[in-house]
Coordinates of C-alpha atoms and ligand atoms in Angstrom, one line a residue:
M1 CA -3.2 4.6 24.2
A2 CA -5.2 6.7 26.6
A3 CA -6.2 8.9 23.7
Q4 CA -7.4 5.9 21.7
L5 CA -9.5 4.8 24.5
R6 CA -11.3 8.1 24.9
A7 CA -15.1 8.0 25.1
A8 CA -16.9 7.1 22.0
R9 CA -18.1 10.0 19.9
R10 CA -21.7 10.9 20.0
P11 CA -24.0 9.9 17.2
G12 CA -24.4 12.6 14.6
R13 CA -21.0 14.0 15.1
A14 CA -19.8 12.8 11.6
L15 CA -22.7 14.6 10.1
A16 CA -21.8 17.7 12.0
V17 CA -18.2 17.4 10.8
L18 CA -19.4 17.0 7.2
A19 CA -21.6 20.0 7.6
L20 CA -18.7 22.0 8.8
A21 CA -16.6 20.8 5.9
A22 CA -19.4 21.8 3.5
A23 CA -19.6 25.2 5.0
G24 CA -15.9 25.6 4.5
G25 CA -15.2 25.4 8.2
L26 CA -12.0 24.2 9.6
L27 CA -12.2 20.5 10.5
A28 CA -9.2 20.8 12.7
A29 CA -11.3 23.0 15.0
A30 CA -13.6 20.1 15.6
T31 CA -11.0 17.5 16.2
V32 CA -8.4 19.1 18.4
G33 CA -6.7 16.8 20.8
S34 CA -8.3 13.6 19.6
G35 CA -5.3 12.0 18.0
P36 CA -3.7 8.7 19.1
A37 CA -0.1 8.3 19.9
G38 CA 2.1 8.8 16.9
A39 CA -0.3 11.1 15.0
A40 CA -0.7 14.8 15.2
G41 CA -4.1 15.6 16.5
T42 CA -6.7 13.9 14.5
T43 CA -8.2 10.6 13.4
L44 CA -8.4 8.6 10.2
R45 CA -12.1 9.2 9.9
D46 CA -11.9 13.0 10.5
L47 CA -9.1 13.3 7.9
A48 CA -11.0 11.1 5.4
E49 CA -14.2 13.0 5.9
A50 CA -12.4 16.3 5.4
K51 CA -11.5 14.9 1.9
G52 CA -15.1 13.7 1.2
S53 CA -14.0 10.1 1.8
Y54 CA -14.3 7.6 4.6
F55 CA -12.0 5.2 6.4
G56 CA -13.5 1.9 7.3
T57 CA -12.7 -1.3 9.1
A58 CA -14.2 -4.8 9.4
L59 CA -15.7 -5.9 12.8
T60 CA -16.9 -9.3 13.9
Q61 CA -19.4 -10.0 16.6
S62 CA -16.6 -11.2 18.9
N63 CA -14.6 -8.0 18.4
L64 CA -17.5 -6.2 20.0
S65 CA -16.6 -7.7 23.4
S66 CA -13.1 -6.2 23.3
S67 CA -13.0 -2.7 24.7
T68 CA -9.7 -2.1 23.1
I69 CA -10.9 -3.0 19.6
T70 CA -14.2 -1.1 20.0
A71 CA -12.5 2.0 21.3
I72 CA -10.2 2.2 18.3
A73 CA -13.0 1.2 15.8
G74 CA -15.4 3.8 17.2
T75 CA -12.9 6.7 17.1
Q76 CA -10.7 6.0 14.1
F77 CA -13.1 4.6 11.5
D78 CA -16.4 5.8 10.1
M79 CA -17.4 2.7 8.0
V80 CA -17.9 -0.8 9.2
T81 CA -18.0 -4.0 7.2
P82 CA -19.3 -7.0 9.2
G83 CA -16.5 -9.6 9.0
N84 CA -18.8 -12.6 8.8
E85 CA -22.2 -11.6 10.2
M86 CA -24.1 -10.9 7.0
K87 CA -22.8 -13.9 5.1
W88 CA -25.3 -16.6 4.0
D89 CA -24.1 -19.2 6.4
T90 CA -25.0 -16.9 9.3
T91 CA -28.1 -15.2 7.9
E92 CA -29.9 -18.2 6.4
P93 CA -28.2 -21.3 7.9
S94 CA -31.2 -23.5 6.8
A95 CA -33.7 -22.8 4.0
G96 CA -36.0 -20.0 5.0
N97 CA -34.7 -19.6 8.6
F98 CA -33.2 -16.2 8.8
N99 CA -30.9 -15.0 11.6
F100 CA -30.0 -11.3 11.6
G101 CA -29.0 -11.1 15.2
P102 CA -25.2 -11.0 14.8
G103 CA -25.5 -8.5 11.8
D104 CA -27.8 -6.4 13.8
Q105 CA -25.3 -6.1 16.6
I106 CA -22.7 -4.7 14.2
V107 CA -25.2 -2.3 12.8
S108 CA -26.1 -1.1 16.3
F109 CA -22.4 -0.5 17.0
A110 CA -22.1 1.4 13.8
K111 CA -25.1 3.6 14.6
A112 CA -23.9 4.3 18.1
H113 CA -20.6 5.6 16.7
S114 CA -21.9 7.4 13.6
M115 CA -20.4 4.9 11.3
R116 CA -21.9 3.7 8.0
V117 CA -22.1 0.0 7.1
R118 CA -20.9 -1.8 4.0
G119 CA -23.2 -4.8 3.8
H120 CA -21.1 -7.9 3.0
T121 CA -22.2 -10.1 1.3
L122 CA -25.4 -11.4 -0.4
V123 CA -24.1 -14.0 -2.9
W124 CA -20.8 -15.8 -2.5
H125 CA -19.5 -19.3 -3.2
S126 CA -17.8 -19.4 0.2
Q127 CA -19.4 -19.4 3.6
L128 CA -22.5 -20.7 1.7
P129 CA -24.5 -23.3 3.6
N130 CA -24.6 -26.8 2.1
W131 CA -28.3 -26.7 1.7
V132 CA -27.9 -24.2 -1.1
S133 CA -25.2 -26.1 -3.0
S134 CA -27.3 -29.3 -2.6
L135 CA -30.4 -27.8 -4.2
P136 CA -31.5 -29.0 -7.6
T137 CA -30.3 -26.4 -10.1
S138 CA -33.9 -25.6 -10.9
Q139 CA -34.4 -24.2 -7.4
V140 CA -31.2 -22.2 -7.0
Q141 CA -32.5 -19.0 -8.6
A142 CA -35.6 -18.8 -6.4
A143 CA -33.5 -19.5 -3.3
M144 CA -31.0 -16.8 -4.3
E145 CA -33.6 -14.2 -5.0
K146 CA -35.4 -15.0 -1.7
H147 CA -32.2 -14.7 0.2
I148 CA -31.3 -11.4 -1.3
T149 CA -34.8 -10.0 -1.0
T150 CA -35.1 -11.0 2.7
E151 CA -31.7 -9.8 3.8
A152 CA -31.6 -6.6 1.8
T153 CA -35.1 -5.8 3.0
H154 CA -34.1 -6.4 6.6
Y155 CA -31.2 -4.0 6.3
K156 CA -33.0 -1.5 4.1
G157 CA -32.0 2.0 4.9
Q158 CA -29.3 0.8 7.3
V159 CA -26.5 -0.1 4.9
Y160 CA -24.6 2.3 2.7
S161 CA -23.8 -0.4 0.2
W162 CA -24.0 -4.1 -0.5
D163 CA -21.4 -6.4 -1.9
V164 CA -24.1 -8.1 -3.9
V165 CA -21.8 -10.7 -5.4
N166 CA -18.5 -11.5 -3.9
E167 CA -15.5 -13.0 -5.7
P168 CA -17.2 -14.1 -9.0
F169 CA -14.0 -14.7 -11.0
N170 CA -11.2 -17.2 -11.3
E171 CA -7.6 -15.9 -11.6
D172 CA -7.7 -16.2 -15.4
G173 CA -10.8 -14.1 -15.7
T174 CA -13.2 -16.9 -16.3
L175 CA -16.3 -17.0 -14.1
R176 CA -16.0 -19.2 -11.1
T177 CA -18.0 -22.4 -11.3
D178 CA -20.4 -22.6 -8.3
A179 CA -24.0 -23.3 -7.4
F180 CA -25.0 -20.0 -9.0
T181 CA -23.3 -20.4 -12.4
N182 CA -24.3 -24.0 -12.5
A183 CA -27.9 -23.0 -12.2
M184 CA -28.0 -19.7 -14.1
G185 CA -24.8 -19.2 -16.0
S186 CA -23.3 -15.7 -15.9
G187 CA -26.8 -14.2 -15.7
Y188 CA -27.0 -14.8 -12.0
I189 CA -25.0 -11.6 -11.5
A190 CA -27.4 -9.3 -13.2
D191 CA -30.3 -11.1 -11.5
A192 CA -28.7 -10.7 -8.1
L193 CA -28.1 -7.0 -8.7
R194 CA -31.7 -6.4 -9.9
T195 CA -33.1 -8.3 -7.0
A196 CA -31.0 -6.3 -4.5
H197 CA -32.0 -3.0 -6.1
A198 CA -35.7 -3.9 -5.9
A199 CA -35.3 -4.6 -2.2
D200 CA -33.2 -1.5 -1.2
P201 CA -33.2 1.0 -4.1
N202 CA -30.9 3.4 -2.1
A203 CA -28.1 1.0 -1.3
K204 CA -25.0 1.3 -3.5
L205 CA -24.6 -2.1 -5.2
Y206 CA -21.1 -3.5 -5.6
L207 CA -19.3 -6.5 -7.1
N208 CA -16.3 -7.3 -4.9
D209 CA -13.2 -9.4 -5.7
Y210 CA -9.5 -9.8 -5.0
N211 CA -6.6 -9.7 -7.4
I212 CA -8.4 -7.2 -9.5
E213 CA -6.5 -4.2 -8.0
G214 CA -4.0 -3.9 -10.8
L215 CA -4.4 -4.3 -14.6
G216 CA -4.5 -7.9 -15.7
A217 CA -6.7 -10.8 -16.9
K218 CA -8.9 -10.9 -13.8
S219 CA -9.5 -7.1 -13.6
D220 CA -10.0 -7.1 -17.4
A221 CA -12.8 -9.6 -16.8
M222 CA -14.4 -7.5 -14.1
Y223 CA -14.0 -4.5 -16.3
Q224 CA -15.8 -6.2 -19.2
L225 CA -18.5 -7.5 -16.9
V226 CA -19.2 -4.0 -15.4
S227 CA -19.1 -2.5 -18.9
S228 CA -21.7 -4.9 -20.2
L229 CA -23.9 -4.6 -17.1
K230 CA -23.9 -0.8 -17.5
Q231 CA -24.8 -1.2 -21.2
Q232 CA -27.8 -3.4 -20.3
G233 CA -29.0 -0.9 -17.6
V234 CA -28.4 -3.4 -14.8
P235 CA -28.2 -1.5 -11.4
I236 CA -24.5 -1.5 -10.4
D237 CA -22.8 1.3 -8.5
G238 CA -19.4 0.1 -7.7
V239 CA -16.6 -2.3 -7.7
G240 CA -14.8 -3.4 -4.6
F241 CA -11.1 -4.0 -4.7
E242 CA -10.4 -6.2 -1.8
S243 CA -6.7 -5.3 -1.6
H244 CA -5.3 -8.2 0.4
F245 CA -1.7 -7.2 -0.5
I246 CA 1.8 -8.6 0.3
V247 CA 4.3 -6.0 1.4
G248 CA 6.1 -4.5 -1.6
Q249 CA 3.7 -6.1 -4.1
V250 CA 1.0 -3.5 -4.4
P251 CA 0.4 -3.2 -8.2
S252 CA 1.8 -0.1 -9.7
S253 CA -1.2 0.1 -12.0
L254 CA -3.6 0.5 -9.1
K255 CA -4.5 4.1 -9.8
A256 CA -4.8 3.6 -13.6
N257 CA -7.1 0.6 -12.9
I258 CA -9.3 2.7 -10.5
Q259 CA -9.5 5.3 -13.2
R260 CA -10.6 2.9 -15.9
F261 CA -13.4 1.6 -13.7
T262 CA -14.6 5.0 -12.7
A263 CA -14.6 6.0 -16.4
L264 CA -17.3 3.4 -16.8
G265 CA -19.5 5.4 -14.4
V266 CA -19.1 3.3 -11.3
N267 CA -17.4 4.0 -8.0
V268 CA -14.5 2.0 -6.7
A269 CA -13.9 1.2 -3.0
I270 CA -10.9 -0.3 -1.4
T271 CA -12.9 -2.8 0.6
E272 CA -10.6 -5.1 2.6
L273 CA -7.1 -3.6 2.8
D274 CA -4.3 -5.4 4.5
D275 CA -0.7 -5.9 3.7
R276 CA 0.9 -9.0 5.0
M277 CA 4.5 -10.0 5.6
P278 CA 6.4 -12.9 7.1
V279 CA 6.3 -12.9 10.9
P280 CA 8.1 -11.9 13.0
A281 CA 7.9 -8.7 11.1
S282 CA 11.2 -7.1 10.0
A283 CA 11.8 -3.3 10.3
A284 CA 12.3 -3.2 6.5
N285 CA 8.9 -4.8 5.9
L286 CA 7.2 -2.5 8.4
A287 CA 8.7 0.5 6.6
Q288 CA 7.6 -1.0 3.2
Q289 CA 4.1 -1.5 4.6
A290 CA 3.9 2.2 5.5
T291 CA 4.9 3.0 1.9
D292 CA 2.3 0.6 0.6
Y293 CA -0.5 2.0 2.8
A294 CA 0.3 5.6 1.7
Y295 CA 0.4 4.5 -1.9
V296 CA -3.0 2.8 -1.7
V297 CA -4.6 5.8 0.1
N298 CA -3.0 8.2 -2.3
S299 CA -4.2 6.2 -5.3
C300 CA -7.8 6.3 -4.1
L301 CA -7.7 9.9 -3.1
A302 CA -6.4 10.8 -6.5
V303 CA -9.5 9.6 -8.3
S304 CA -12.8 11.2 -7.4
G305 CA -14.8 8.1 -8.1
C306 CA -12.8 6.1 -5.5
V307 CA -15.1 6.6 -2.5
G308 CA -13.0 5.3 0.4
V309 CA -10.7 2.8 1.9
S310 CA -11.6 0.0 4.4
Q311 CA -9.0 -2.0 6.3
W312 CA -10.0 -5.7 7.0
G313 CA -9.9 -5.7 10.8
V314 CA -8.7 -3.2 13.3
G315 CA -5.3 -4.6 14.4
D316 CA -2.9 -7.4 13.9
P317 CA -4.4 -9.6 16.7
D318 CA -7.9 -9.6 15.1
S319 CA -6.7 -9.9 11.5
W320 CA -7.7 -12.9 9.5
I321 CA -4.3 -13.2 7.9
P322 CA -2.4 -15.5 10.3
G323 CA -5.2 -18.0 10.2
F324 CA -5.3 -18.1 6.4
F325 CA -1.8 -17.4 5.2
S326 CA 0.6 -19.6 7.2
G327 CA 3.7 -17.7 8.4
Y328 CA 2.3 -14.3 7.5
G329 CA 0.8 -11.6 9.7
A330 CA 1.4 -8.0 10.9
A331 CA -0.9 -7.0 8.1
T332 CA -2.8 -4.0 9.6
M333 CA -2.0 -0.5 10.9
Y334 CA -2.1 -1.6 14.6
D335 CA 0.5 -3.9 16.2
D336 CA 0.0 -6.8 18.6
N337 CA -0.6 -4.3 21.4
Y338 CA -3.0 -2.2 19.3
Q339 CA -0.4 0.6 19.1
P340 CA -0.3 2.4 15.7
K341 CA 2.4 1.3 13.4
A342 CA 4.4 3.2 10.7
A343 CA 1.6 2.3 8.3
Y344 CA -0.9 4.3 10.5
N345 CA 1.3 7.4 10.5
A346 CA 1.8 7.1 6.7
T347 CA -1.9 6.8 6.3
V348 CA -2.5 9.9 8.4
T349 CA 0.0 11.8 6.3
A350 CA -1.5 10.5 3.1
L351 CA -4.9 11.8 4.3
G352 CA -3.4 15.2 4.8
G353 CA -3.0 15.1 8.5
G354 CA -0.1 15.1 11.0
T355 CA 3.2 16.9 11.1
S356 CA 5.2 14.2 12.6
P357 CA 7.1 12.2 10.0
S358 CA 6.5 8.5 9.9
P359 CA 9.3 6.6 11.5
S360 CA 10.5 5.2 8.2
G361 CA 10.2 8.5 6.3
S362 CA 8.2 6.5 4.0
T363 CA 5.4 8.7 2.9
S364 CA 6.9 9.6 -0.5
P365 CA 7.0 6.1 -2.0
S366 CA 9.0 5.8 -5.1
S367 CA 6.0 4.3 -6.7
S368 CA 3.5 6.8 -5.5
P369 CA 1.2 8.4 -8.0
S370 CA 1.6 12.1 -8.5
S371 CA -1.4 14.1 -7.7
S372 CA 0.2 17.6 -7.8
P373 CA 2.2 18.1 -10.9
S374 CA 2.8 21.7 -10.0
S375 CA 5.0 20.7 -7.0
S376 CA 7.1 18.5 -9.0
A377 CA 9.1 19.2 -12.1
S378 CA 12.6 20.3 -11.7
P379 CA 12.8 23.7 -13.1
S380 CA 15.8 23.2 -15.2
V381 CA 17.6 20.0 -16.0
P382 CA 21.3 20.2 -16.1
P383 CA 22.6 18.9 -19.4
T384 CA 24.6 16.1 -17.8
G385 CA 24.8 13.8 -20.8
A386 CA 24.2 10.3 -19.4
A387 CA 24.4 6.9 -21.0
C388 CA 21.1 5.2 -20.4
K389 CA 19.0 2.1 -20.9
V390 CA 15.2 2.2 -21.1
S391 CA 12.7 -0.6 -20.7
T392 CA 9.0 -0.3 -21.2
Q393 CA 6.0 -2.4 -20.2
V394 CA 2.6 -1.8 -21.7
S395 CA -0.8 -3.1 -20.4
A396 CA -3.5 -2.3 -22.9
W397 CA -7.2 -2.6 -23.1
N398 CA -9.6 -1.7 -25.9
T399 CA -9.2 2.1 -25.8
G400 CA -6.5 2.7 -23.2
L401 CA -3.2 1.6 -21.8
T402 CA -0.8 2.1 -19.0
E403 CA 2.9 2.1 -19.7
N404 CA 5.6 1.7 -17.1
V405 CA 9.1 3.0 -18.0
T406 CA 12.3 2.1 -16.2
V407 CA 15.4 4.2 -17.0
T408 CA 18.8 3.0 -15.9
N409 CA 21.8 5.3 -15.7
T410 CA 24.5 3.3 -17.4
G411 CA 27.0 6.2 -17.3
G412 CA 29.8 6.6 -14.8
S413 CA 28.4 9.6 -13.0
D414 CA 25.2 10.3 -11.0
V415 CA 22.3 12.1 -12.7
N416 CA 20.6 14.7 -10.6
G417 CA 17.5 16.0 -12.4
W418 CA 16.4 14.2 -15.5
K419 CA 14.2 14.7 -18.5
L420 CA 13.5 11.7 -20.6
A421 CA 12.2 12.6 -24.1
F422 CA 10.4 10.0 -26.3
T423 CA 8.0 9.6 -29.1
L424 CA 4.4 8.3 -28.5
P425 CA 2.8 6.2 -31.2
G426 CA 0.2 8.1 -33.3
G427 CA -3.3 8.1 -31.7
Q428 CA -2.0 7.9 -28.1
T429 CA -2.9 10.7 -25.7
V430 CA -1.5 10.8 -22.2
T431 CA -4.2 11.3 -19.6
N432 CA -2.1 11.1 -16.4
A433 CA 1.3 10.1 -15.1
W434 CA 2.9 9.0 -11.9
N435 CA 6.4 9.5 -10.6
A436 CA 7.0 12.1 -13.4
T437 CA 5.3 14.9 -15.2
V438 CA 4.7 14.1 -18.8
S439 CA 4.0 16.7 -21.4
P440 CA 2.7 17.4 -24.0
A441 CA 0.1 14.7 -24.2
T442 CA 0.9 13.5 -27.7
G443 CA 3.7 13.1 -30.2
Q444 CA 7.1 14.2 -29.0
V445 CA 6.8 14.0 -25.2
A446 CA 9.1 14.6 -22.2
A447 CA 8.9 13.1 -18.8
S448 CA 10.5 15.1 -16.0
N449 CA 11.4 13.9 -12.6
L450 CA 9.5 14.9 -9.4
S451 CA 11.2 16.4 -6.4
Y452 CA 11.7 13.0 -4.7
N453 CA 13.2 11.1 -7.6
A454 CA 15.5 13.6 -9.2
A455 CA 18.6 11.5 -8.5
I456 CA 19.6 8.4 -10.5
P457 CA 22.9 7.3 -9.2
A458 CA 25.4 5.8 -11.6
G459 CA 24.2 2.2 -12.2
G460 CA 20.9 3.0 -10.6
S461 CA 17.5 3.2 -12.1
T462 CA 14.1 4.9 -11.6
S463 CA 10.6 4.1 -12.9
F464 CA 7.6 6.2 -13.8
G465 CA 4.4 5.5 -15.7
F466 CA 1.5 7.0 -17.5
Q467 CA -1.9 6.2 -18.7
A468 CA -3.0 7.0 -22.3
N469 CA -6.0 6.7 -24.5
H470 CA -5.3 5.0 -27.9
T471 CA -7.1 4.6 -31.1
G472 CA -5.8 1.1 -32.0
N473 CA -2.0 1.4 -31.7
A474 CA -1.1 0.4 -28.2
A475 CA 2.7 0.0 -28.9
A476 CA 5.2 1.3 -26.4
A477 CA 6.9 4.7 -26.7
S478 CA 10.2 4.8 -28.5
G479 CA 13.2 7.0 -29.3
F480 CA 14.2 7.7 -25.7
T481 CA 16.8 10.3 -24.8
L482 CA 17.9 11.1 -21.3
N483 CA 18.9 14.7 -20.8
G484 CA 19.5 14.8 -24.6
V485 CA 21.5 11.6 -24.9
A486 CA 20.0 8.6 -26.8
C487 CA 19.3 5.5 -24.7
T488 CA 19.5 1.9 -25.6
A489 CA 16.5 -0.4 -25.2
G490 CA 16.9 -3.0 -22.6
Ligands
XIL501 C1 -12.9 -13.7 5.9 C2 -13.1 -13.5 7.4 O1 -12.3 -12.4 7.8 C3 -12.8 -14.7 8.2 O2 -13.1 -14.5 9.6 C4 -13.6 -15.9 7.6 O3 -13.2 -17.1 8.3 C5 -13.3 -16.1 6.2 O4 -13.6 -14.8 5.5 N1 -12.5 -12.0 1.2 C6 -13.8 -11.6 1.7 C7 -14.0 -11.7 3.1 O5 -14.6 -11.1 0.9 O6 -15.3 -12.0 3.4 C8 -13.1 -12.7 3.8 O7 -13.3 -12.6 5.2 C9 -11.7 -12.4 3.4 C10 -11.5 -12.5 2.0

């Protein structure tokens, strides 16, 4: 704890650290001795910066009066999102009356600690003052444009990015009905982005939403929207995946989904990460949370267009979760006493720091994407003929797909080291894989285990997945053999 409460870093230090990194200098030299309990000698922000990324948090005005919270925020994180202070109900509570005081306080804190700011948020159906929703539809566009212009101009040059539109979609991928769609239809989104760009041309402009982290109807809708905005030349730089997860339920398609968005030419940011569980927290759930955090961080680090991860809040006591999800909590990396949890250690390790293993040994999640194929494949697979069953699950979009494969060892003996051969439908080309190495990319393909999932006990199963491009045939792979023995479908 003492280390966490060390004096705030001087402004400009982050830049110095980045300059060191750029010069090929050793970051460790700049950060010796700064680690909190449980980690080995460095901070989330230093580790993230060494990888060209950032690690952020959300802060509210009231958090600024807690020396515990500010000490952690100012040392561990290098990006701040105001939790509420830049939302419409605070910044323009009545028509034309602007109040930037609370947001300015967050920006001052950020500047004093060499942190950047994610502006959040200009247009959102929630925390929207009644006067806006009560306007005649003919006046909403002008009110929206004035709000965006005034706020983005006030913060011009002071924010790294804006969540220009927040949470535009319903769960089924249709656009949410609100004051803005009622007045302008879907066109309000392009209009909001263009207006924000005119006010602050250097801010990165984002659309932000929840339940778009994995492949599915809602993320498909965001994907189509971003694709069409890009085609029309509308200024859009990124998509925010809020990432309010439940332990053990982080979508396995997270990395593939990040990849398909970045392939459109936009960045992705994990903007509001937390991982809730029923409270009081069980040891198993805390261990799973560590696995989940590492998985999210690894998934972002694995894709160059994923610019960084922000947690929503600093610690469990200041998290929004208990107030919004009854019976749930313990959703952040810091516990009730602001001590780092297993999720913190797992995050440090995922960021490439630390030598102390996380308490749960949970930094090699079974569902973790593989980013280093060379460290993985078993050199030779013993020909232990095993009876097997294989099930597949494909999620496809117009030109690509992800496929998850689960193989069950239905034989009487354990398998140790496996190679699952199969046939890809014509036109499919594998672009990456997780939990296995897959090669070649087309035709007759074999998936080989990684070091951490070589064993499939008798009766047990393991899963891996891959992403592929396709030319129209998005069918599942077929003709599976496990270590040379044909499997049944199931
Ligand atoms: C939450 C804040 O944390 C709470 O304090 C507030 O009462 C409600 O909003 N998605 C978002 C954030 O984009 O703005 C929300 O923040 C959490 C969900």
